[in-house]
PDB file of C-alpha atoms in Angstrom:
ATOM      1  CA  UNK A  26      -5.947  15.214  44.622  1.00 57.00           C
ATOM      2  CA  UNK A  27      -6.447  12.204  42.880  1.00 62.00           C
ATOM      3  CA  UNK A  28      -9.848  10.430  42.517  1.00 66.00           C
ATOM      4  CA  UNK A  29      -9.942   7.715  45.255  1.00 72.00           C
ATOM      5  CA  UNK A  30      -8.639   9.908  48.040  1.00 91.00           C
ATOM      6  CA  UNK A  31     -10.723  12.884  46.790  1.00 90.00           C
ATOM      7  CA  UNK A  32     -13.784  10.401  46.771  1.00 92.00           C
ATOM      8  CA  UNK A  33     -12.104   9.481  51.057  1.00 93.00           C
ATOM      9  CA  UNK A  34     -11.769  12.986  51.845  1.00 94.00           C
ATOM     10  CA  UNK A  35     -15.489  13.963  50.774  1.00 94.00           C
ATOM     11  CA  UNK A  36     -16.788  10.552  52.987  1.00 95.00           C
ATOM     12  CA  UNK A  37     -14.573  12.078  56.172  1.00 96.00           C
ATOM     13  CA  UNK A  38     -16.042  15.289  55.712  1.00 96.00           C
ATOM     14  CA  UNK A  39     -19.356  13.702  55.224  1.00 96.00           C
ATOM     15  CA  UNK A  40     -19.331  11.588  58.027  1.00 97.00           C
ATOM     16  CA  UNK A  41     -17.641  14.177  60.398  1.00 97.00           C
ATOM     17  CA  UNK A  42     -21.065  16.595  59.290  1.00 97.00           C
ATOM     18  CA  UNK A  43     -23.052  13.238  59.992  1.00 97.00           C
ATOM     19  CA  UNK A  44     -21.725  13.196  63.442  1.00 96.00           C
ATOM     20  CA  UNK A  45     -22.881  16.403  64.556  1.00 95.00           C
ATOM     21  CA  UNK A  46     -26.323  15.951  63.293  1.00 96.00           C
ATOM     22  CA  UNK A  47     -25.636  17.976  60.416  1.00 96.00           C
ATOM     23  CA  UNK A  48     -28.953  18.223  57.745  1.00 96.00           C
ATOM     24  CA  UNK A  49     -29.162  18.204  54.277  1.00 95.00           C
ATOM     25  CA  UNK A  50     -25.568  17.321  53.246  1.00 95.00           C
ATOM     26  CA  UNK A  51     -24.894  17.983  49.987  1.00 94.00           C
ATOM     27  CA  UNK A  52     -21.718  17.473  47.475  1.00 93.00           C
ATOM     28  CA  UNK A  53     -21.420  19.106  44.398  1.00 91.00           C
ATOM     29  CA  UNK A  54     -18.922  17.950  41.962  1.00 90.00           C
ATOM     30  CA  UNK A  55     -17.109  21.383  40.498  1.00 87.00           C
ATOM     31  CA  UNK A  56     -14.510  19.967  38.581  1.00 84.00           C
ATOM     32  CA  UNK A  57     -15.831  21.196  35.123  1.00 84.00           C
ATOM     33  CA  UNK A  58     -16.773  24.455  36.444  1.00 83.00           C
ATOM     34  CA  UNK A  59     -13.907  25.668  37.983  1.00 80.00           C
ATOM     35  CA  UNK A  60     -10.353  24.448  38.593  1.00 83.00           C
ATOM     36  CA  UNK A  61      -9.867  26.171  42.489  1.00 89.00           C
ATOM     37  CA  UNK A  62     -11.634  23.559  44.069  1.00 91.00           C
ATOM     38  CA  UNK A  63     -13.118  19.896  43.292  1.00 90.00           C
ATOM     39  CA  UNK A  64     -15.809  19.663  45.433  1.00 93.00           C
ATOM     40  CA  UNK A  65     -18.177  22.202  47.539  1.00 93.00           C
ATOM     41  CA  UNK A  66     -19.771  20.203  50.681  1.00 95.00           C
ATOM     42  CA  UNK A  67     -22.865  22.050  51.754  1.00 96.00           C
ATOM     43  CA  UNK A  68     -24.721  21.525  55.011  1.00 97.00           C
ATOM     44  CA  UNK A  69     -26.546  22.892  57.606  1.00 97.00           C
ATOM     45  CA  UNK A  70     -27.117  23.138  61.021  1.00 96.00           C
ATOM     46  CA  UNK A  71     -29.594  24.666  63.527  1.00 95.00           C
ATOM     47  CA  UNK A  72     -27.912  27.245  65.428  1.00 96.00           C
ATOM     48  CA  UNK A  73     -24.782  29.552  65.799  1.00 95.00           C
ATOM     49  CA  UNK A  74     -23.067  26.482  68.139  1.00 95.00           C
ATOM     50  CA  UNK A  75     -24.606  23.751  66.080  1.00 96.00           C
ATOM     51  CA  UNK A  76     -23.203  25.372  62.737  1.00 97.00           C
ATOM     52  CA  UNK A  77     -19.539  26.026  64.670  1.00 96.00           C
ATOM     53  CA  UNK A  78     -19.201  22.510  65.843  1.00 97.00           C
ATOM     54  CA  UNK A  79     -19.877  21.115  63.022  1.00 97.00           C
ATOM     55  CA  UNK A  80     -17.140  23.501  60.999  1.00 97.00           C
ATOM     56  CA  UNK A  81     -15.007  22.116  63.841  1.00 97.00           C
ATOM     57  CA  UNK A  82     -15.337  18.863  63.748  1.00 97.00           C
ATOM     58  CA  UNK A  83     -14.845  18.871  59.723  1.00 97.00           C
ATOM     59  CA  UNK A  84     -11.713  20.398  60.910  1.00 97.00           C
ATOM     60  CA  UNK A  85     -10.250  18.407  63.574  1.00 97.00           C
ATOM     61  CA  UNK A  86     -11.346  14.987  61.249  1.00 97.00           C
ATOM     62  CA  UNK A  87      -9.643  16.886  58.558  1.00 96.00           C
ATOM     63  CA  UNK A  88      -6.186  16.898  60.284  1.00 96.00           C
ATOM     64  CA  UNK A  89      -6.455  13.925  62.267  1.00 96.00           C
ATOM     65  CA  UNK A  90      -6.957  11.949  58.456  1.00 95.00           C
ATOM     66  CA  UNK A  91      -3.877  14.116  57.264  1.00 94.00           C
ATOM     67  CA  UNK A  92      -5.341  17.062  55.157  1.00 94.00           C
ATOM     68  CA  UNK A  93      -4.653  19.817  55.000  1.00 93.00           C
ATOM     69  CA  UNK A  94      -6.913  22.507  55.979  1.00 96.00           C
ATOM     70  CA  UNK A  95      -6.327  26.006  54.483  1.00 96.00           C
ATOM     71  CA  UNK A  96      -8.494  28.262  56.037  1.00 96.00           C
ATOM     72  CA  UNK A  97     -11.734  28.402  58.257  1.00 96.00           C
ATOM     73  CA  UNK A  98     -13.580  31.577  58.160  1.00 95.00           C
ATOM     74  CA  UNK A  99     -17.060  32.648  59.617  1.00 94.00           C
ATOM     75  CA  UNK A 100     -16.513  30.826  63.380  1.00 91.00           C
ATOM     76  CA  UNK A 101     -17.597  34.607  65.077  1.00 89.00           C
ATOM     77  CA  UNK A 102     -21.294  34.518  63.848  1.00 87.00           C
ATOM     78  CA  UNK A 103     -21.581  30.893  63.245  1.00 88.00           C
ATOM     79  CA  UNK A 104     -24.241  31.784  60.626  1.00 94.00           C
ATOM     80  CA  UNK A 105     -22.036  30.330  57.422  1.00 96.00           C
ATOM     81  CA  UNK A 106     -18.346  29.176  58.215  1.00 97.00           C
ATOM     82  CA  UNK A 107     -16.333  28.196  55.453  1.00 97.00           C
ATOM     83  CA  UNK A 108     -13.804  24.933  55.843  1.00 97.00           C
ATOM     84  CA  UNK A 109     -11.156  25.354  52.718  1.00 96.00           C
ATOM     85  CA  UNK A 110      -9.419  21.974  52.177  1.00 96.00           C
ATOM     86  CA  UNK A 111      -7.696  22.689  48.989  1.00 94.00           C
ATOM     87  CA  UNK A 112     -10.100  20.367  46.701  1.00 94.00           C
ATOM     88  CA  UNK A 113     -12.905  20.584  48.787  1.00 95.00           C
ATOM     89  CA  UNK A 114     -14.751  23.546  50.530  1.00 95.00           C
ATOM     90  CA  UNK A 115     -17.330  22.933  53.398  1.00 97.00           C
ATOM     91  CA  UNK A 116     -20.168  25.442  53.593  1.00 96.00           C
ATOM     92  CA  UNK A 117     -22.101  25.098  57.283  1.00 97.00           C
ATOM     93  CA  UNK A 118     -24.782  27.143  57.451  1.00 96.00           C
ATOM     94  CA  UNK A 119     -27.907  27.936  59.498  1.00 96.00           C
ATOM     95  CA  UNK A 120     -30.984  27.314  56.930  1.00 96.00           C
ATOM     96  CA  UNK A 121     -32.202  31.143  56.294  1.00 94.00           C
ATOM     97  CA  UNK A 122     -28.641  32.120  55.412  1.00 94.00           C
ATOM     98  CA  UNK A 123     -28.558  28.876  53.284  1.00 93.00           C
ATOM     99  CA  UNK A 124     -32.298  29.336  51.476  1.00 93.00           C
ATOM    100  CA  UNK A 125     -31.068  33.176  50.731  1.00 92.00           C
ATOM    101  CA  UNK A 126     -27.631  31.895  48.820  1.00 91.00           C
ATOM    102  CA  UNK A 127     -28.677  29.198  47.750  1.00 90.00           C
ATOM    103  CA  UNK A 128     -25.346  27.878  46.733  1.00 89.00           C
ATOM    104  CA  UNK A 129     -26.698  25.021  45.012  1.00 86.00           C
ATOM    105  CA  UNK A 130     -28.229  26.544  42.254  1.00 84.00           C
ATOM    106  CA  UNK A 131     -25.027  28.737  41.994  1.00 82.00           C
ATOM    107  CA  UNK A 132     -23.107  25.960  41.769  1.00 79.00           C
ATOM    108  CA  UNK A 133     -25.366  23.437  39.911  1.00 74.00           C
ATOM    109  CA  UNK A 134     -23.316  21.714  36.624  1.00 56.00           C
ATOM    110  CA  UNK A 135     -26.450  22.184  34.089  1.00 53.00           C
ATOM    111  CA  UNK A 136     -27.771  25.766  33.269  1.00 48.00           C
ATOM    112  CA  UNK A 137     -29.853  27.075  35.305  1.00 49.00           C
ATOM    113  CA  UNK A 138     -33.396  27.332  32.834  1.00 52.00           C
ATOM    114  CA  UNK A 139     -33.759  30.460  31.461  1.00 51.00           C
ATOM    115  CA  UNK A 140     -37.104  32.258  30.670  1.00 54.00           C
ATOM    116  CA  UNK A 141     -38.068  34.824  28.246  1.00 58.00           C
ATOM    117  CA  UNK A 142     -37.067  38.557  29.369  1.00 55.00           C
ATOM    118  CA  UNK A 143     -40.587  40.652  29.108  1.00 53.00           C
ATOM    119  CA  UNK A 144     -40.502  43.280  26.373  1.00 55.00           C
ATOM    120  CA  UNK A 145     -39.641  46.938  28.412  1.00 56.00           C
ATOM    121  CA  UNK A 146     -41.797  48.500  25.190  1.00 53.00           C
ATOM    122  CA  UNK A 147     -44.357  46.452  23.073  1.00 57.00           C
ATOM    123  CA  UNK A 148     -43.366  45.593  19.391  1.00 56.00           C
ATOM    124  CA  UNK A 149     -45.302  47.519  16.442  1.00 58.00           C
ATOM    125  CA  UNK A 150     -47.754  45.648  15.292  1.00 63.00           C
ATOM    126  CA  UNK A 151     -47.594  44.433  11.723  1.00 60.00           C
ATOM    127  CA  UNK A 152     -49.558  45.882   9.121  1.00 54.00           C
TER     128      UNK A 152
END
């Protein structure tokens, strides 16, 4: 998908989450990372029929607007349901399942800092 209606399919899908009451939207831009998918939408909502109308109403503004919308999966538990656009993917999720994956960092462009691993056995000393 080219840039301008990649950059009018992420504002649908941002304002169809908006309408719904949907919290802490998020896009991450994947582009450099991987070349399945352009952008990952993440949001959440409060409960199992918040989370599922909000999947479905990503869905039904998807179509309407002419996408095309690959899959949905995750509608039965309405924990995390997944909305696969092609070049975008829409994770809705309640906010323990969302704190546990914590997709964001997952998917975060910059390296994630790294700390010093702890010796398993302590050096020799010099002498």
């Amino acid at each position: 998908m080219d840039t301008p209606n990649l950059q009018h399919a992420v504002a649908l899908v941002v304002d169809a989450l908006e309408d719904i009451k949907g919290k802490d939207i998020e896009v991450i831009d994947t582009s450099k990372l991987t070349s399945l998918f352009d952008r990952i939408v993440i949001a959440t909502g409060d409960s199992n029929r918040q989370v599922n109308a909000l999947a479905r109403n990503v869905e039904e503004k998807a179509k309407e607007a002419g996408l095309n919308v690959i899959s949905v999966e995750g509608q039965g538990s309405g924990e995390w349901v997944l909305v696969d656009l092609g070049d975008i993917v829409v994770h809705v999720m309640q906010p323990a399942v969302r704190q546990y994956y914590a997709l964001e960092e997952l998917w975060a462009s910059r390296a994630p800092a790294r700390r010093p691993a702890s010796p398993l056995v302590e050096p020799p000393e010099a002498g």
